[in-house]
XYZ file of C-alpha atoms in Angstrom:
71
model
C 23.586 -3.591 -16.806
C 23.304 -0.775 -14.291
C 23.969 -1.788 -10.706
C 22.557 -0.127 -7.600
C 23.235 -0.358 -3.883
C 20.707 -0.351 -1.057
C 21.570 3.309 -0.510
C 20.893 4.111 -4.161
C 17.519 2.391 -4.004
C 16.605 4.176 -0.764
C 17.570 7.546 -2.201
C 15.612 7.054 -5.430
C 12.500 5.807 -3.621
C 12.871 8.376 -0.810
C 12.632 5.721 1.894
C 14.843 4.578 4.745
C 17.734 2.269 3.859
C 16.545 -0.205 6.510
C 13.188 -0.457 4.708
C 15.052 -1.284 1.493
C 17.146 -3.938 3.235
C 13.972 -5.439 4.734
C 12.257 -5.541 1.334
C 15.303 -7.118 -0.304
C 15.488 -9.763 2.419
C 11.760 -10.552 2.480
C 11.537 -10.488 -1.304
C 14.546 -12.813 -1.458
C 16.278 -10.521 -3.913
C 19.894 -11.582 -4.183
C 22.789 -9.276 -5.037
C 24.549 -9.917 -8.328
C 27.895 -8.913 -6.878
C 29.803 -7.023 -4.228
C 32.185 -4.092 -4.190
C 34.000 -4.576 -0.912
C 31.231 -4.819 1.680
C 28.618 -3.150 -0.533
C 26.028 -5.406 -2.158
C 25.212 -4.641 -5.787
C 21.777 -5.282 -7.263
C 20.459 -5.017 -10.792
C 18.420 -1.873 -11.409
C 15.322 -4.072 -11.675
C 15.607 -4.585 -7.907
C 14.437 -0.995 -7.529
C 11.041 -1.876 -9.003
C 10.793 -5.034 -6.915
C 11.499 -3.089 -3.714
C 8.995 -0.410 -4.701
C 6.315 -3.022 -5.366
C 7.043 -4.757 -2.050
C 6.878 -1.533 -0.045
C 3.703 -0.394 -1.817
C 1.988 -3.716 -1.122
C 3.079 -3.510 2.518
C 1.606 -0.002 2.781
C -1.664 -1.110 1.160
C -1.882 -4.045 3.564
C -1.270 -1.910 6.653
C -3.759 0.722 5.426
C -6.414 -1.954 4.932
C -5.711 -3.396 8.370
C -6.023 0.004 10.051
C -9.263 0.911 8.241
C -10.728 -2.526 8.993
C -9.835 -2.275 12.679
C -11.368 1.207 12.864
C -14.639 -0.141 11.429
C -14.927 -2.665 14.281
C -15.104 -0.005 16.977
């Protein structure tokens, strides 16, 4: 099993590490271990974070376009 850190996920997805931490927290994705202070996640967490962030972007895009239609 390949393990990744929040920094690894952020780098691969080209997003901010805080966004990854937010997605992990909101998606209730738990680390499988720790190396010192660093949380380790299974590589499948990368897909879960990507899905979460994509759905968040779709939601905010829909909200903005809907609000613009009301003006």
